[in-house]
Each structure stands twice: as C-alpha cells, then as structure tokens.
C-alpha cells in the first residue's frame, strides 16, 4: 500500500483517495456507521491540517457543525478513538481544545475491503500495485517548459475543472490533463478525449476518480467521467 499520508506532489490526489475510501466504506454500512463517518469527513474537510496531521477543534464548534449537542460529540469522538481512527495528541485543559491526529494506517486498513467497489484502477493504486493493463509503473510524460494555467472564462464544467487541476498539481496537469478536451455530454456522463490510446488508458487507470471529483466540485450533475482517444 502507498504511504497513507497525503504529502508530496501527489498530496491533492491522495486526499481525494482517502475521502473516497471513507465514503465508500460508510455507504456499505448501516445508518449509524454511515452518519459517524460522514461526521468525521466533515471534520476532515473543514478543520484537519494535513501538513501538521492535526485536528484541533472544540466540542462546542463540533456540535454546531454537526447540528447536535456536546454530549453527542463526546460519544461520537469516543467511538472514533475506540476504532483507532483518531488518536489524542494533546488532551484539552484550561480552555485549550484537545488536539487529535488521524491514524491513516488503521483507517485505510479498515476500509480496504471496499476499495474494489470504486474500480480496479482505484483498488490497485491504493494497494500500490500496477494497474491490471500495465506490467509496471508508468512514468509521467515529460513536459518541456511550464504549461500555462488554462483560461476558465469559457464557463463550462471542464474549463473550470481544468483550472482547478492546474492549481492543485501543475506537473500532472502539464503531463496528463491539459491535452484532454471535452467531448460529448450525455446526461451525467462527461466524455474527455485524449490525444492517444496510451494517454487515455493511463488517465483512466490513474486519474478517473480524481477527474470525477474535481468535475463534480464544479457541476454536481456530473456522475461519470469517461476518457477515450
């Protein structure tokens, strides 16, 4: 399995992978687990400091965020600690809030059985294995010079998504995303056209979930992103 921490050049993509693992795990379980993981996801996206591995937020703020009372917050946070997903870094005292870290090794180990539900590309990537149609890791194509940020003025979902992809990871944008062009849109399915069969296959194997998440962040009516040549 790849390093569980979202650090380095692939940090942005790794965050999406972790959030996907949590969401898929929650949706496969009952309403109580579903709600608990949703509450954790809300804390992660709103208050977790990825660089410092630190979640520092008071019970009153959590209660307001979750629309519950502080007693419920104590119970739910205790559950997450009991699962081994949250670890206390510093106990709160004298007006100071408790600080937690997230045990991603345990979290990902617990969600492992649900990875394949996302797709074989995601499952193999999370396990650190080459994609089925590849015998080994593929090194991103080199980019000569820097690729300028795309114009988002067109206003289409793909125009806006390209701008986000460039901002999050200019290197991968230059290697894999900037040559994708929007194809047909049928219902919730957005087709992206790559310049070659290899290019399309690599993007499908390594970036399908990321592309879908970014496209959905600008247009939640998109339910599928398909890359073809």
JSON list of C-alpha atoms in Angstrom, two decimals:
[
{"chain": "A", "resi": 1, "resn": "UNK", "atom": "CA", "xyz": [0.00, 0.00, 0.00]},
{"chain": "A", "resi": 2, "resn": "UNK", "atom": "CA", "xyz": [1.21, 3.51, -0.75]},
{"chain": "A", "resi": 3, "resn": "UNK", "atom": "CA", "xyz": [2.15, 5.83, 2.10]},
{"chain": "A", "resi": 4, "resn": "UNK", "atom": "CA", "xyz": [-1.14, 6.69, 3.83]},
{"chain": "A", "resi": 5, "resn": "UNK", "atom": "CA", "xyz": [-0.20, 10.33, 4.31]},
{"chain": "A", "resi": 6, "resn": "UNK", "atom": "CA", "xyz": [-1.23, 12.96, 1.79]},
{"chain": "A", "resi": 7, "resn": "UNK", "atom": "CA", "xyz": [2.16, 14.56, 1.23]},
{"chain": "A", "resi": 8, "resn": "UNK", "atom": "CA", "xyz": [4.41, 15.47, -1.67]},
{"chain": "A", "resi": 9, "resn": "UNK", "atom": "CA", "xyz": [3.49, 16.04, -5.30]},
{"chain": "A", "resi": 10, "resn": "UNK", "atom": "CA", "xyz": [0.55, 13.66, -5.15]},
{"chain": "A", "resi": 11, "resn": "UNK", "atom": "CA", "xyz": [-0.92, 15.16, -1.97]},
{"chain": "A", "resi": 12, "resn": "UNK", "atom": "CA", "xyz": [-4.06, 16.52, -3.61]},
{"chain": "A", "resi": 13, "resn": "UNK", "atom": "CA", "xyz": [-4.87, 13.24, -5.35]},
{"chain": "A", "resi": 14, "resn": "UNK", "atom": "CA", "xyz": [-4.10, 11.31, -2.16]},
{"chain": "A", "resi": 15, "resn": "UNK", "atom": "CA", "xyz": [-6.64, 13.39, -0.23]},
{"chain": "A", "resi": 16, "resn": "UNK", "atom": "CA", "xyz": [-9.33, 12.52, -2.77]},
{"chain": "A", "resi": 17, "resn": "UNK", "atom": "CA", "xyz": [-8.38, 8.85, -2.48]},
{"chain": "A", "resi": 18, "resn": "UNK", "atom": "CA", "xyz": [-8.69, 8.90, 1.32]},
{"chain": "A", "resi": 19, "resn": "UNK", "atom": "CA", "xyz": [-12.04, 10.69, 1.21]},
{"chain": "A", "resi": 20, "resn": "UNK", "atom": "CA", "xyz": [-13.24, 8.19, -1.41]},
{"chain": "A", "resi": 21, "resn": "UNK", "atom": "CA", "xyz": [-12.19, 5.28, 0.82]},
{"chain": "A", "resi": 22, "resn": "UNK", "atom": "CA", "xyz": [-14.13, 6.72, 3.75]},
{"chain": "A", "resi": 23, "resn": "UNK", "atom": "CA", "xyz": [-17.22, 7.45, 1.68]},
{"chain": "A", "resi": 24, "resn": "UNK", "atom": "CA", "xyz": [-17.31, 4.01, 0.09]},
{"chain": "A", "resi": 25, "resn": "UNK", "atom": "CA", "xyz": [-16.83, 2.36, 3.47]},
{"chain": "A", "resi": 26, "resn": "UNK", "atom": "CA", "xyz": [-19.67, 4.38, 5.02]},
{"chain": "A", "resi": 27, "resn": "UNK", "atom": "CA", "xyz": [-22.13, 3.74, 2.20]},
{"chain": "A", "resi": 28, "resn": "UNK", "atom": "CA", "xyz": [-21.64, -0.02, 2.55]},
{"chain": "A", "resi": 29, "resn": "UNK", "atom": "CA", "xyz": [-22.77, 0.05, 6.19]},
{"chain": "A", "resi": 30, "resn": "UNK", "atom": "CA", "xyz": [-25.77, 0.86, 8.34]},
{"chain": "A", "resi": 31, "resn": "UNK", "atom": "CA", "xyz": [-27.11, 4.30, 9.10]},
{"chain": "A", "resi": 32, "resn": "UNK", "atom": "CA", "xyz": [-25.22, 4.70, 12.39]},
{"chain": "A", "resi": 33, "resn": "UNK", "atom": "CA", "xyz": [-21.80, 3.97, 10.85]},
{"chain": "A", "resi": 34, "resn": "UNK", "atom": "CA", "xyz": [-22.83, 5.98, 7.80]},
{"chain": "A", "resi": 35, "resn": "UNK", "atom": "CA", "xyz": [-23.54, 9.03, 9.97]},
{"chain": "A", "resi": 36, "resn": "UNK", "atom": "CA", "xyz": [-20.41, 8.62, 12.09]},
{"chain": "A", "resi": 37, "resn": "UNK", "atom": "CA", "xyz": [-18.12, 8.55, 9.05]},
{"chain": "A", "resi": 38, "resn": "UNK", "atom": "CA", "xyz": [-19.97, 11.50, 7.49]},
{"chain": "A", "resi": 39, "resn": "UNK", "atom": "CA", "xyz": [-19.30, 13.46, 10.66]},
{"chain": "A", "resi": 40, "resn": "UNK", "atom": "CA", "xyz": [-15.61, 12.56, 10.52]},
{"chain": "A", "resi": 41, "resn": "UNK", "atom": "CA", "xyz": [-15.45, 13.54, 6.85]},
{"chain": "A", "resi": 42, "resn": "UNK", "atom": "CA", "xyz": [-16.95, 16.92, 7.74]},
{"chain": "A", "resi": 43, "resn": "UNK", "atom": "CA", "xyz": [-14.27, 17.47, 10.39]},
{"chain": "A", "resi": 44, "resn": "UNK", "atom": "CA", "xyz": [-11.52, 16.45, 7.98]},
{"chain": "A", "resi": 45, "resn": "UNK", "atom": "CA", "xyz": [-12.62, 18.72, 5.16]},
{"chain": "A", "resi": 46, "resn": "UNK", "atom": "CA", "xyz": [-13.38, 21.66, 7.46]},
{"chain": "A", "resi": 47, "resn": "UNK", "atom": "CA", "xyz": [-10.70, 21.60, 10.14]},
{"chain": "A", "resi": 48, "resn": "UNK", "atom": "CA", "xyz": [-8.00, 18.96, 9.59]},
{"chain": "A", "resi": 49, "resn": "UNK", "atom": "CA", "xyz": [-4.47, 20.30, 9.00]},
{"chain": "A", "resi": 50, "resn": "UNK", "atom": "CA", "xyz": [-2.92, 17.79, 6.58]},
{"chain": "A", "resi": 51, "resn": "UNK", "atom": "CA", "xyz": [0.60, 19.18, 6.85]},
{"chain": "A", "resi": 52, "resn": "UNK", "atom": "CA", "xyz": [0.72, 19.02, 10.64]},
{"chain": "A", "resi": 53, "resn": "UNK", "atom": "CA", "xyz": [-1.51, 15.96, 11.00]},
{"chain": "A", "resi": 54, "resn": "UNK", "atom": "CA", "xyz": [-3.60, 17.91, 13.46]},
{"chain": "A", "resi": 55, "resn": "UNK", "atom": "CA", "xyz": [-7.31, 18.19, 14.17]},
{"chain": "A", "resi": 56, "resn": "UNK", "atom": "CA", "xyz": [-7.81, 20.89, 16.78]},
{"chain": "A", "resi": 57, "resn": "UNK", "atom": "CA", "xyz": [-11.42, 21.92, 17.29]},
{"chain": "A", "resi": 58, "resn": "UNK", "atom": "CA", "xyz": [-13.56, 22.37, 20.37]},
{"chain": "A", "resi": 59, "resn": "UNK", "atom": "CA", "xyz": [-16.62, 20.32, 21.26]},
{"chain": "A", "resi": 60, "resn": "UNK", "atom": "CA", "xyz": [-18.89, 23.35, 21.03]},
{"chain": "A", "resi": 61, "resn": "UNK", "atom": "CA", "xyz": [-17.76, 24.07, 17.47]},
{"chain": "A", "resi": 62, "resn": "UNK", "atom": "CA", "xyz": [-18.11, 20.41, 16.51]},
{"chain": "A", "resi": 63, "resn": "UNK", "atom": "CA", "xyz": [-21.62, 20.32, 17.98]},
{"chain": "A", "resi": 64, "resn": "UNK", "atom": "CA", "xyz": [-22.59, 23.36, 15.93]},
{"chain": "A", "resi": 65, "resn": "UNK", "atom": "CA", "xyz": [-21.07, 21.84, 12.79]},
{"chain": "A", "resi": 66, "resn": "UNK", "atom": "CA", "xyz": [-22.84, 18.51, 13.30]},
{"chain": "A", "resi": 67, "resn": "UNK", "atom": "CA", "xyz": [-26.13, 20.07, 14.49]},
{"chain": "A", "resi": 68, "resn": "UNK", "atom": "CA", "xyz": [-26.03, 18.01, 17.71]},
{"chain": "A", "resi": 69, "resn": "UNK", "atom": "CA", "xyz": [-25.39, 18.63, 21.42]},
{"chain": "A", "resi": 70, "resn": "UNK", "atom": "CA", "xyz": [-22.00, 18.36, 23.08]},
{"chain": "A", "resi": 71, "resn": "UNK", "atom": "CA", "xyz": [-22.93, 15.08, 24.74]},
{"chain": "A", "resi": 72, "resn": "UNK", "atom": "CA", "xyz": [-23.34, 13.53, 21.29]},
{"chain": "A", "resi": 73, "resn": "UNK", "atom": "CA", "xyz": [-19.98, 14.98, 20.25]},
{"chain": "A", "resi": 74, "resn": "UNK", "atom": "CA", "xyz": [-18.25, 13.30, 23.21]},
{"chain": "A", "resi": 75, "resn": "UNK", "atom": "CA", "xyz": [-19.87, 9.97, 22.39]},
{"chain": "A", "resi": 76, "resn": "UNK", "atom": "CA", "xyz": [-19.03, 10.09, 18.68]},
{"chain": "A", "resi": 77, "resn": "UNK", "atom": "CA", "xyz": [-15.45, 11.22, 19.22]},
{"chain": "A", "resi": 78, "resn": "UNK", "atom": "CA", "xyz": [-15.03, 8.40, 21.73]},
{"chain": "A", "resi": 79, "resn": "UNK", "atom": "CA", "xyz": [-16.27, 5.94, 19.07]},
{"chain": "A", "resi": 80, "resn": "UNK", "atom": "CA", "xyz": [-13.71, 7.21, 16.58]},
{"chain": "A", "resi": 81, "resn": "UNK", "atom": "CA", "xyz": [-10.97, 6.87, 19.18]},
{"chain": "A", "resi": 82, "resn": "UNK", "atom": "CA", "xyz": [-12.18, 3.37, 20.02]},
{"chain": "A", "resi": 83, "resn": "UNK", "atom": "CA", "xyz": [-11.98, 2.44, 16.32]},
{"chain": "A", "resi": 84, "resn": "UNK", "atom": "CA", "xyz": [-8.38, 3.63, 16.34]},
{"chain": "A", "resi": 85, "resn": "UNK", "atom": "CA", "xyz": [-9.07, 6.26, 13.67]},
{"chain": "A", "resi": 86, "resn": "UNK", "atom": "CA", "xyz": [-8.49, 9.25, 15.96]},
{"chain": "A", "resi": 87, "resn": "UNK", "atom": "CA", "xyz": [-5.56, 9.50, 18.35]},
{"chain": "A", "resi": 88, "resn": "UNK", "atom": "CA", "xyz": [-5.26, 12.16, 21.06]},
{"chain": "A", "resi": 89, "resn": "UNK", "atom": "CA", "xyz": [-2.09, 14.21, 20.57]},
{"chain": "A", "resi": 90, "resn": "UNK", "atom": "CA", "xyz": [-2.77, 16.61, 23.43]},
{"chain": "A", "resi": 91, "resn": "UNK", "atom": "CA", "xyz": [-5.64, 16.50, 25.88]},
{"chain": "A", "resi": 92, "resn": "UNK", "atom": "CA", "xyz": [-7.64, 19.69, 26.23]},
{"chain": "A", "resi": 93, "resn": "UNK", "atom": "CA", "xyz": [-7.39, 21.57, 29.53]},
{"chain": "A", "resi": 94, "resn": "UNK", "atom": "CA", "xyz": [-7.96, 25.07, 30.93]},
{"chain": "A", "resi": 95, "resn": "UNK", "atom": "CA", "xyz": [-9.76, 26.39, 27.89]},
{"chain": "A", "resi": 96, "resn": "UNK", "atom": "CA", "xyz": [-7.45, 24.65, 25.42]},
{"chain": "A", "resi": 97, "resn": "UNK", "atom": "CA", "xyz": [-9.12, 22.28, 22.96]},
{"chain": "A", "resi": 98, "resn": "UNK", "atom": "CA", "xyz": [-7.96, 18.71, 22.52]},
{"chain": "A", "resi": 99, "resn": "UNK", "atom": "CA", "xyz": [-5.73, 18.00, 19.54]},
{"chain": "A", "resi": 100, "resn": "UNK", "atom": "CA", "xyz": [-6.06, 14.79, 17.54]},
{"chain": "A", "resi": 101, "resn": "UNK", "atom": "CA", "xyz": [-4.12, 13.07, 14.81]},
{"chain": "A", "resi": 102, "resn": "UNK", "atom": "CA", "xyz": [-5.65, 10.66, 12.30]},
{"chain": "A", "resi": 103, "resn": "UNK", "atom": "CA", "xyz": [-4.35, 7.10, 12.18]},
{"chain": "A", "resi": 104, "resn": "UNK", "atom": "CA", "xyz": [-4.49, 6.66, 8.40]},
{"chain": "A", "resi": 105, "resn": "UNK", "atom": "CA", "xyz": [-2.84, 3.24, 8.54]},
{"chain": "A", "resi": 106, "resn": "UNK", "atom": "CA", "xyz": [-5.70, 1.88, 10.65]},
{"chain": "A", "resi": 107, "resn": "UNK", "atom": "CA", "xyz": [-8.34, 3.84, 8.72]},
{"chain": "A", "resi": 108, "resn": "UNK", "atom": "CA", "xyz": [-7.19, 2.54, 5.34]},
{"chain": "A", "resi": 109, "resn": "UNK", "atom": "CA", "xyz": [-6.78, -0.98, 6.65]},
{"chain": "A", "resi": 110, "resn": "UNK", "atom": "CA", "xyz": [-10.39, -0.93, 7.88]},
{"chain": "A", "resi": 111, "resn": "UNK", "atom": "CA", "xyz": [-11.70, 0.37, 4.54]},
{"chain": "A", "resi": 112, "resn": "UNK", "atom": "CA", "xyz": [-9.58, -1.94, 2.35]},
{"chain": "A", "resi": 113, "resn": "UNK", "atom": "CA", "xyz": [-12.36, -4.45, 1.61]},
{"chain": "A", "resi": 114, "resn": "UNK", "atom": "CA", "xyz": [-14.43, -1.72, -0.06]},
{"chain": "A", "resi": 115, "resn": "UNK", "atom": "CA", "xyz": [-11.77, -0.30, -2.40]},
{"chain": "A", "resi": 116, "resn": "UNK", "atom": "CA", "xyz": [-12.63, -2.63, -5.27]},
{"chain": "A", "resi": 117, "resn": "UNK", "atom": "CA", "xyz": [-16.16, -1.20, -5.33]},
{"chain": "A", "resi": 118, "resn": "UNK", "atom": "CA", "xyz": [-14.73, 2.05, -6.71]},
{"chain": "A", "resi": 119, "resn": "UNK", "atom": "CA", "xyz": [-12.97, 0.23, -9.55]},
{"chain": "A", "resi": 120, "resn": "UNK", "atom": "CA", "xyz": [-9.85, -1.84, -10.30]},
{"chain": "A", "resi": 121, "resn": "UNK", "atom": "CA", "xyz": [-7.78, 1.27, -11.04]},
{"chain": "A", "resi": 122, "resn": "UNK", "atom": "CA", "xyz": [-8.50, 2.69, -7.58]},
{"chain": "A", "resi": 123, "resn": "UNK", "atom": "CA", "xyz": [-8.06, -0.67, -5.83]},
{"chain": "A", "resi": 124, "resn": "UNK", "atom": "CA", "xyz": [-4.63, -1.29, -7.41]},
{"chain": "A", "resi": 125, "resn": "UNK", "atom": "CA", "xyz": [-3.50, 2.29, -6.84]},
{"chain": "A", "resi": 126, "resn": "UNK", "atom": "CA", "xyz": [-4.44, 2.19, -3.15]},
{"chain": "A", "resi": 127, "resn": "UNK", "atom": "CA", "xyz": [-2.57, -1.10, -2.74]},
{"chain": "A", "resi": 128, "resn": "UNK", "atom": "CA", "xyz": [0.48, 0.30, -4.54]},
{"chain": "A", "resi": 129, "resn": "UNK", "atom": "CA", "xyz": [0.14, -2.23, -7.34]},
{"chain": "A", "resi": 130, "resn": "UNK", "atom": "CA", "xyz": [0.40, -1.59, -11.10]},
{"chain": "A", "resi": 131, "resn": "UNK", "atom": "CA", "xyz": [-2.93, -1.28, -12.89]},
{"chain": "A", "resi": 132, "resn": "UNK", "atom": "CA", "xyz": [-4.12, -4.55, -14.49]},
{"chain": "A", "resi": 133, "resn": "UNK", "atom": "CA", "xyz": [-3.37, -3.49, -18.04]},
{"chain": "A", "resi": 134, "resn": "UNK", "atom": "CA", "xyz": [0.12, -2.29, -17.08]},
{"chain": "A", "resi": 135, "resn": "UNK", "atom": "CA", "xyz": [3.02, -4.51, -16.17]},
{"chain": "A", "resi": 136, "resn": "UNK", "atom": "CA", "xyz": [4.82, -1.80, -14.25]},
{"chain": "A", "resi": 137, "resn": "UNK", "atom": "CA", "xyz": [4.55, 1.74, -13.05]},
{"chain": "A", "resi": 138, "resn": "UNK", "atom": "CA", "xyz": [4.41, 4.27, -15.87]},
{"chain": "A", "resi": 139, "resn": "UNK", "atom": "CA", "xyz": [6.47, 7.41, -15.51]},
{"chain": "A", "resi": 140, "resn": "UNK", "atom": "CA", "xyz": [4.53, 10.60, -16.43]},
{"chain": "A", "resi": 141, "resn": "UNK", "atom": "CA", "xyz": [5.44, 12.02, -19.81]},
{"chain": "A", "resi": 142, "resn": "UNK", "atom": "CA", "xyz": [7.98, 14.83, -19.58]},
{"chain": "A", "resi": 143, "resn": "UNK", "atom": "CA", "xyz": [6.79, 18.36, -20.19]},
{"chain": "A", "resi": 144, "resn": "UNK", "atom": "CA", "xyz": [9.05, 20.79, -21.98]},
{"chain": "A", "resi": 145, "resn": "UNK", "atom": "CA", "xyz": [8.76, 24.06, -20.14]},
{"chain": "A", "resi": 146, "resn": "UNK", "atom": "CA", "xyz": [5.84, 25.08, -17.99]},
{"chain": "A", "resi": 147, "resn": "UNK", "atom": "CA", "xyz": [2.27, 24.74, -19.16]},
{"chain": "A", "resi": 148, "resn": "UNK", "atom": "CA", "xyz": [0.37, 27.98, -18.52]},
{"chain": "A", "resi": 149, "resn": "UNK", "atom": "CA", "xyz": [-2.81, 28.00, -16.48]},
{"chain": "A", "resi": 150, "resn": "UNK", "atom": "CA", "xyz": [-5.88, 27.38, -18.63]},
{"chain": "A", "resi": 151, "resn": "UNK", "atom": "CA", "xyz": [-8.50, 30.01, -19.26]},
{"chain": "A", "resi": 152, "resn": "UNK", "atom": "CA", "xyz": [-11.57, 29.38, -17.13]},
{"chain": "A", "resi": 153, "resn": "UNK", "atom": "CA", "xyz": [-13.57, 32.08, -18.86]},
{"chain": "A", "resi": 154, "resn": "UNK", "atom": "CA", "xyz": [-15.44, 29.64, -21.06]},
{"chain": "A", "resi": 155, "resn": "UNK", "atom": "CA", "xyz": [-17.52, 28.71, -18.07]},
{"chain": "A", "resi": 156, "resn": "UNK", "atom": "CA", "xyz": [-18.03, 25.06, -18.99]},
{"chain": "A", "resi": 157, "resn": "UNK", "atom": "CA", "xyz": [-17.58, 22.39, -16.33]},
{"chain": "A", "resi": 158, "resn": "UNK", "atom": "CA", "xyz": [-14.39, 21.17, -17.99]},
{"chain": "A", "resi": 159, "resn": "UNK", "atom": "CA", "xyz": [-12.99, 24.71, -18.30]},
{"chain": "A", "resi": 160, "resn": "UNK", "atom": "CA", "xyz": [-13.45, 25.23, -14.56]},
{"chain": "A", "resi": 161, "resn": "UNK", "atom": "CA", "xyz": [-12.18, 21.74, -13.68]},
{"chain": "A", "resi": 162, "resn": "UNK", "atom": "CA", "xyz": [-9.01, 22.25, -15.75]},
{"chain": "A", "resi": 163, "resn": "UNK", "atom": "CA", "xyz": [-8.26, 25.44, -13.83]},
{"chain": "A", "resi": 164, "resn": "UNK", "atom": "CA", "xyz": [-8.59, 23.57, -10.52]},
{"chain": "A", "resi": 165, "resn": "UNK", "atom": "CA", "xyz": [-6.41, 20.69, -11.74]},
{"chain": "A", "resi": 166, "resn": "UNK", "atom": "CA", "xyz": [-3.69, 23.14, -12.80]},
{"chain": "A", "resi": 167, "resn": "UNK", "atom": "CA", "xyz": [-3.80, 24.93, -9.45]},
{"chain": "A", "resi": 168, "resn": "UNK", "atom": "CA", "xyz": [-3.62, 21.68, -7.45]},
{"chain": "A", "resi": 169, "resn": "UNK", "atom": "CA", "xyz": [-0.84, 19.98, -9.40]},
{"chain": "A", "resi": 170, "resn": "UNK", "atom": "CA", "xyz": [0.72, 21.85, -12.30]},
{"chain": "A", "resi": 171, "resn": "UNK", "atom": "CA", "xyz": [3.12, 18.98, -13.10]},
{"chain": "A", "resi": 172, "resn": "UNK", "atom": "CA", "xyz": [0.43, 16.34, -13.62]},
{"chain": "A", "resi": 173, "resn": "UNK", "atom": "CA", "xyz": [-1.72, 18.92, -15.37]},
{"chain": "A", "resi": 174, "resn": "UNK", "atom": "CA", "xyz": [1.06, 19.52, -17.86]},
{"chain": "A", "resi": 175, "resn": "UNK", "atom": "CA", "xyz": [1.71, 15.80, -18.35]},
{"chain": "A", "resi": 176, "resn": "UNK", "atom": "CA", "xyz": [-1.82, 14.41, -18.49]},
{"chain": "A", "resi": 177, "resn": "UNK", "atom": "CA", "xyz": [-4.68, 16.88, -18.24]},
{"chain": "A", "resi": 178, "resn": "UNK", "atom": "CA", "xyz": [-4.02, 19.91, -20.43]},
{"chain": "A", "resi": 179, "resn": "UNK", "atom": "CA", "xyz": [-4.32, 17.90, -23.69]},
{"chain": "A", "resi": 180, "resn": "UNK", "atom": "CA", "xyz": [-7.68, 16.43, -22.75]},
{"chain": "A", "resi": 181, "resn": "UNK", "atom": "CA", "xyz": [-10.58, 18.13, -24.49]},
{"chain": "A", "resi": 182, "resn": "UNK", "atom": "CA", "xyz": [-14.25, 17.96, -23.68]},
{"chain": "A", "resi": 183, "resn": "UNK", "atom": "CA", "xyz": [-16.27, 15.59, -25.83]},
{"chain": "A", "resi": 184, "resn": "UNK", "atom": "CA", "xyz": [-19.97, 14.92, -25.73]},
{"chain": "A", "resi": 185, "resn": "UNK", "atom": "CA", "xyz": [-22.07, 15.31, -22.61]},
{"chain": "A", "resi": 186, "resn": "UNK", "atom": "CA", "xyz": [-24.97, 12.88, -22.29]},
{"chain": "A", "resi": 187, "resn": "UNK", "atom": "CA", "xyz": [-26.93, 13.27, -19.09]},
{"chain": "A", "resi": 188, "resn": "UNK", "atom": "CA", "xyz": [-24.48, 12.99, -16.21]},
{"chain": "A", "resi": 189, "resn": "UNK", "atom": "CA", "xyz": [-21.74, 11.41, -18.34]},
{"chain": "A", "resi": 190, "resn": "UNK", "atom": "CA", "xyz": [-18.92, 13.71, -19.50]},
{"chain": "A", "resi": 191, "resn": "UNK", "atom": "CA", "xyz": [-16.58, 12.35, -22.15]},
{"chain": "A", "resi": 192, "resn": "UNK", "atom": "CA", "xyz": [-13.00, 13.63, -22.34]},
{"chain": "A", "resi": 193, "resn": "UNK", "atom": "CA", "xyz": [-10.92, 12.97, -25.45]},
{"chain": "A", "resi": 194, "resn": "UNK", "atom": "CA", "xyz": [-7.19, 12.19, -25.12]},
{"chain": "A", "resi": 195, "resn": "UNK", "atom": "CA", "xyz": [-4.62, 12.58, -27.93]},
{"chain": "A", "resi": 196, "resn": "UNK", "atom": "CA", "xyz": [-3.69, 8.87, -28.00]},
{"chain": "A", "resi": 197, "resn": "UNK", "atom": "CA", "xyz": [-4.82, 5.43, -26.84]},
{"chain": "A", "resi": 198, "resn": "UNK", "atom": "CA", "xyz": [-1.93, 5.21, -24.36]},
{"chain": "A", "resi": 199, "resn": "UNK", "atom": "CA", "xyz": [-2.73, 8.65, -22.95]},
{"chain": "A", "resi": 200, "resn": "UNK", "atom": "CA", "xyz": [-6.40, 7.72, -22.50]},
{"chain": "A", "resi": 201, "resn": "UNK", "atom": "CA", "xyz": [-5.55, 4.38, -20.86]},
{"chain": "A", "resi": 202, "resn": "UNK", "atom": "CA", "xyz": [-3.11, 5.97, -18.41]},
{"chain": "A", "resi": 203, "resn": "UNK", "atom": "CA", "xyz": [-5.55, 8.68, -17.37]},
{"chain": "A", "resi": 204, "resn": "UNK", "atom": "CA", "xyz": [-8.34, 6.11, -16.93]},
{"chain": "A", "resi": 205, "resn": "UNK", "atom": "CA", "xyz": [-6.09, 3.91, -14.79]},
{"chain": "A", "resi": 206, "resn": "UNK", "atom": "CA", "xyz": [-4.67, 6.61, -12.55]},
{"chain": "A", "resi": 207, "resn": "UNK", "atom": "CA", "xyz": [-6.92, 9.66, -12.51]},
{"chain": "A", "resi": 208, "resn": "UNK", "atom": "CA", "xyz": [-10.55, 8.62, -13.11]},
{"chain": "A", "resi": 209, "resn": "UNK", "atom": "CA", "xyz": [-11.66, 9.22, -9.52]},
{"chain": "A", "resi": 210, "resn": "UNK", "atom": "CA", "xyz": [-9.75, 12.48, -9.28]},
{"chain": "A", "resi": 211, "resn": "UNK", "atom": "CA", "xyz": [-11.24, 13.80, -12.53]},
{"chain": "A", "resi": 212, "resn": "UNK", "atom": "CA", "xyz": [-14.74, 12.86, -11.40]},
{"chain": "A", "resi": 213, "resn": "UNK", "atom": "CA", "xyz": [-14.31, 14.51, -8.00]},
{"chain": "A", "resi": 214, "resn": "UNK", "atom": "CA", "xyz": [-12.98, 17.74, -9.50]},
{"chain": "A", "resi": 215, "resn": "UNK", "atom": "CA", "xyz": [-15.70, 17.85, -12.17]},
{"chain": "A", "resi": 216, "resn": "UNK", "atom": "CA", "xyz": [-18.38, 17.22, -9.56]},
{"chain": "A", "resi": 217, "resn": "UNK", "atom": "CA", "xyz": [-16.97, 20.03, -7.43]},
{"chain": "A", "resi": 218, "resn": "UNK", "atom": "CA", "xyz": [-17.94, 22.48, -10.19]},
{"chain": "A", "resi": 219, "resn": "UNK", "atom": "CA", "xyz": [-21.02, 20.65, -11.52]},
{"chain": "A", "resi": 220, "resn": "UNK", "atom": "CA", "xyz": [-22.67, 18.10, -9.24]},
{"chain": "A", "resi": 221, "resn": "UNK", "atom": "CA", "xyz": [-24.88, 16.85, -12.07]},
{"chain": "A", "resi": 222, "resn": "UNK", "atom": "CA", "xyz": [-21.84, 15.04, -13.50]},
{"chain": "A", "resi": 223, "resn": "UNK", "atom": "CA", "xyz": [-21.96, 11.41, -12.35]},
{"chain": "A", "resi": 224, "resn": "UNK", "atom": "CA", "xyz": [-19.36, 9.84, -14.64]},
{"chain": "A", "resi": 225, "resn": "UNK", "atom": "CA", "xyz": [-16.23, 10.94, -16.47]},
{"chain": "A", "resi": 226, "resn": "UNK", "atom": "CA", "xyz": [-15.10, 8.72, -19.34]},
{"chain": "A", "resi": 227, "resn": "UNK", "atom": "CA", "xyz": [-11.76, 9.20, -21.10]},
{"chain": "A", "resi": 228, "resn": "UNK", "atom": "CA", "xyz": [-11.37, 7.98, -24.67]},
{"chain": "A", "resi": 229, "resn": "UNK", "atom": "CA", "xyz": [-8.94, 8.55, -27.54]}
]
